[in-house]
C-alpha cells in the first residue's frame, strides 16, 4: 500500500522520525511545520491522509482539522491527530471535529504505521487494496502495473488512478465532477472535459485487449465500469 501522506509537525526531530518511517513503509511524504503551510499544500494537491500535530504555532492542529472538514473539497480527507496529551476532553473535541484517529505521543513507529493502515483501509479501500482483478484485467497498486490476461498495459499516472477508482467502484455511474473529486482531488484548475480526455486515453490503452468496452459512457450522467461486458 502506498499513500500520499502529509505530515504537519513543528518539532523537526519528530517530523523527521515520522517521515523516515513512512518512506520506509512505501508511502510518499510531504512535510509542513505549521497549519498555514499545510493549507497551501493541501490546496495544491489533496493528500490521502494527514498526520496532524495538535499543538502547532499559530493555527492549532484541531483548528486546521475543523477548517478542512468545513471545506467541500477537503471534507473527506483522512486525518490522524498527534497529541502530547491523553486528556479525554481533547479526544472528545477531536472526535466531534471528525478526525479519524488519535495517536498520543510518544508512540512507536509500528503503532503509527498500524493506525495509518487501519484508517486507509477503512477510508480509502481502493488504495489499501494491493491488487484488484476483474475478468482478467489486473491492477496492482503496490507495483503500479496493469496487465490484461498477463500482458502489460502501459498507462499514465492519471489513467492509472482513474482505472483504479473505476475498478474498485464497478457498476456505479460516476459523474465527471465525482471523478474529478476522487481521482484528481483538487479540481480547481481542472475542467470537466479533462475527464473525457483521460477516459479516451484509458480506453485507447485498453483497446488491444478489448477491456475498453467495460468503460461505458452513460449519456448525460458520466461513466460506469461494468463487469458484465
Ligand atoms: Ca507541536
PDB file of C-alpha atoms in Angstrom, residues 125-212:
ATOM      1  CA  UNK A 125     -10.144   0.834   0.293  1.00  0.00           C
ATOM      2  CA  UNK A 126      -9.119   1.433  -3.319  1.00  0.00           C
ATOM      3  CA  UNK A 127      -5.649   2.465  -2.103  1.00  0.00           C
ATOM      4  CA  UNK A 128      -5.358  -0.112   0.648  1.00  0.00           C
ATOM      5  CA  UNK A 129      -6.120  -2.972  -1.727  1.00  0.00           C
ATOM      6  CA  UNK A 130      -2.872  -4.010  -3.337  1.00  0.00           C
ATOM      7  CA  UNK A 131      -4.248  -5.862  -6.334  1.00  0.00           C
ATOM      8  CA  UNK A 132      -7.658  -5.914  -7.978  1.00  0.00           C
ATOM      9  CA  UNK A 133      -8.708  -8.216 -10.786  1.00  0.00           C
ATOM     10  CA  UNK A 134     -11.807  -8.050 -12.949  1.00  0.00           C
ATOM     11  CA  UNK A 135     -12.296 -10.701 -15.645  1.00  0.00           C
ATOM     12  CA  UNK A 136      -8.568 -10.926 -16.401  1.00  0.00           C
ATOM     13  CA  UNK A 137      -7.774  -7.236 -16.100  1.00  0.00           C
ATOM     14  CA  UNK A 138      -5.425  -6.862 -13.140  1.00  0.00           C
ATOM     15  CA  UNK A 139      -4.309  -3.689 -11.410  1.00  0.00           C
ATOM     16  CA  UNK A 140      -1.547  -3.794  -8.809  1.00  0.00           C
ATOM     17  CA  UNK A 141      -1.286  -0.699  -6.603  1.00  0.00           C
ATOM     18  CA  UNK A 142       1.976  -1.788  -4.989  1.00  0.00           C
ATOM     19  CA  UNK A 143       3.864  -2.050  -8.292  1.00  0.00           C
ATOM     20  CA  UNK A 144       1.683   0.421 -10.265  1.00  0.00           C
ATOM     21  CA  UNK A 145       1.267  -2.179 -13.020  1.00  0.00           C
ATOM     22  CA  UNK A 146      -1.774  -3.094 -15.056  1.00  0.00           C
ATOM     23  CA  UNK A 147      -1.987  -6.316 -17.024  1.00  0.00           C
ATOM     24  CA  UNK A 148      -4.637  -7.679 -19.374  1.00  0.00           C
ATOM     25  CA  UNK A 149      -4.518 -11.506 -19.352  1.00  0.00           C
ATOM     26  CA  UNK A 150      -0.903 -11.195 -18.205  1.00  0.00           C
ATOM     27  CA  UNK A 151       0.187  -8.691 -20.877  1.00  0.00           C
ATOM     28  CA  UNK A 152       1.333  -5.352 -19.534  1.00  0.00           C
ATOM     29  CA  UNK A 153      -0.830  -2.308 -20.333  1.00  0.00           C
ATOM     30  CA  UNK A 154       1.115   0.987 -20.368  1.00  0.00           C
ATOM     31  CA  UNK A 155      -0.820   3.735 -18.562  1.00  0.00           C
ATOM     32  CA  UNK A 156      -0.004   7.282 -17.499  1.00  0.00           C
ATOM     33  CA  UNK A 157      -0.340   8.106 -13.772  1.00  0.00           C
ATOM     34  CA  UNK A 158      -3.744   9.788 -14.160  1.00  0.00           C
ATOM     35  CA  UNK A 159      -5.153   6.909 -16.245  1.00  0.00           C
ATOM     36  CA  UNK A 160      -3.837   4.513 -13.589  1.00  0.00           C
ATOM     37  CA  UNK A 161      -5.661   6.355 -10.780  1.00  0.00           C
ATOM     38  CA  UNK A 162      -8.782   6.660 -12.909  1.00  0.00           C
ATOM     39  CA  UNK A 163      -8.798   2.931 -13.672  1.00  0.00           C
ATOM     40  CA  UNK A 164      -8.116   2.086 -10.016  1.00  0.00           C
ATOM     41  CA  UNK A 165     -11.084   4.140  -8.920  1.00  0.00           C
ATOM     42  CA  UNK A 166     -13.367   2.636 -11.585  1.00  0.00           C
ATOM     43  CA  UNK A 167     -12.273  -0.940 -10.837  1.00  0.00           C
ATOM     44  CA  UNK A 168     -12.961  -0.503  -7.119  1.00  0.00           C
ATOM     45  CA  UNK A 169     -16.355   1.130  -7.759  1.00  0.00           C
ATOM     46  CA  UNK A 170     -17.809  -1.036 -10.511  1.00  0.00           C
ATOM     47  CA  UNK A 171     -21.372  -0.816 -11.845  1.00  0.00           C
ATOM     48  CA  UNK A 172     -21.967   2.650 -10.340  1.00  0.00           C
ATOM     49  CA  UNK A 173     -22.372   5.691 -12.554  1.00  0.00           C
ATOM     50  CA  UNK A 174     -19.847   8.424 -11.718  1.00  0.00           C
ATOM     51  CA  UNK A 175     -20.379  11.997 -12.850  1.00  0.00           C
ATOM     52  CA  UNK A 176     -17.406  13.941 -14.190  1.00  0.00           C
ATOM     53  CA  UNK A 177     -17.450  16.070 -11.017  1.00  0.00           C
ATOM     54  CA  UNK A 178     -17.293  12.937  -8.839  1.00  0.00           C
ATOM     55  CA  UNK A 179     -14.403  11.545 -10.848  1.00  0.00           C
ATOM     56  CA  UNK A 180     -12.554  14.848 -10.585  1.00  0.00           C
ATOM     57  CA  UNK A 181     -13.004  14.795  -6.834  1.00  0.00           C
ATOM     58  CA  UNK A 182     -11.946  11.167  -6.433  1.00  0.00           C
ATOM     59  CA  UNK A 183      -9.137  10.976  -8.966  1.00  0.00           C
ATOM     60  CA  UNK A 184      -7.746  14.493  -9.149  1.00  0.00           C
ATOM     61  CA  UNK A 185      -8.605  15.552  -5.588  1.00  0.00           C
ATOM     62  CA  UNK A 186      -8.446  19.259  -6.153  1.00  0.00           C
ATOM     63  CA  UNK A 187     -10.334  20.164  -9.306  1.00  0.00           C
ATOM     64  CA  UNK A 188      -9.980  23.930  -9.007  1.00  0.00           C
ATOM     65  CA  UNK A 189      -7.774  24.086 -12.095  1.00  0.00           C
ATOM     66  CA  UNK A 190      -9.203  21.107 -13.932  1.00  0.00           C
ATOM     67  CA  UNK A 191     -12.168  21.286 -16.275  1.00  0.00           C
ATOM     68  CA  UNK A 192     -14.860  18.645 -16.665  1.00  0.00           C
ATOM     69  CA  UNK A 193     -13.744  17.767 -20.180  1.00  0.00           C
ATOM     70  CA  UNK A 194     -10.321  16.786 -18.794  1.00  0.00           C
ATOM     71  CA  UNK A 195     -12.091  13.664 -17.536  1.00  0.00           C
ATOM     72  CA  UNK A 196     -13.197  12.862 -21.088  1.00  0.00           C
ATOM     73  CA  UNK A 197      -9.628  13.271 -22.353  1.00  0.00           C
ATOM     74  CA  UNK A 198      -8.272  10.778 -19.808  1.00  0.00           C
ATOM     75  CA  UNK A 199     -11.159   8.352 -20.325  1.00  0.00           C
ATOM     76  CA  UNK A 200     -10.324   8.417 -24.035  1.00  0.00           C
ATOM     77  CA  UNK A 201      -6.633   7.674 -23.300  1.00  0.00           C
ATOM     78  CA  UNK A 202      -7.582   4.904 -20.914  1.00  0.00           C
ATOM     79  CA  UNK A 203      -9.890   3.306 -23.479  1.00  0.00           C
ATOM     80  CA  UNK A 204      -7.191   3.559 -26.148  1.00  0.00           C
ATOM     81  CA  UNK A 205      -4.701   1.784 -23.848  1.00  0.00           C
ATOM     82  CA  UNK A 206      -7.235  -0.999 -23.176  1.00  0.00           C
ATOM     83  CA  UNK A 207      -8.383  -1.358 -26.778  1.00  0.00           C
ATOM     84  CA  UNK A 208      -5.979  -4.180 -27.760  1.00  0.00           C
ATOM     85  CA  UNK A 209      -7.351  -6.406 -25.006  1.00  0.00           C
ATOM     86  CA  UNK A 210     -10.977  -5.251 -25.594  1.00  0.00           C
ATOM     87  CA  UNK A 211     -11.272  -4.179 -21.965  1.00  0.00           C
ATOM     88  CA  UNK A 212     -12.155  -0.696 -23.221  1.00  0.00           C
TER      89      UNK A 212
END
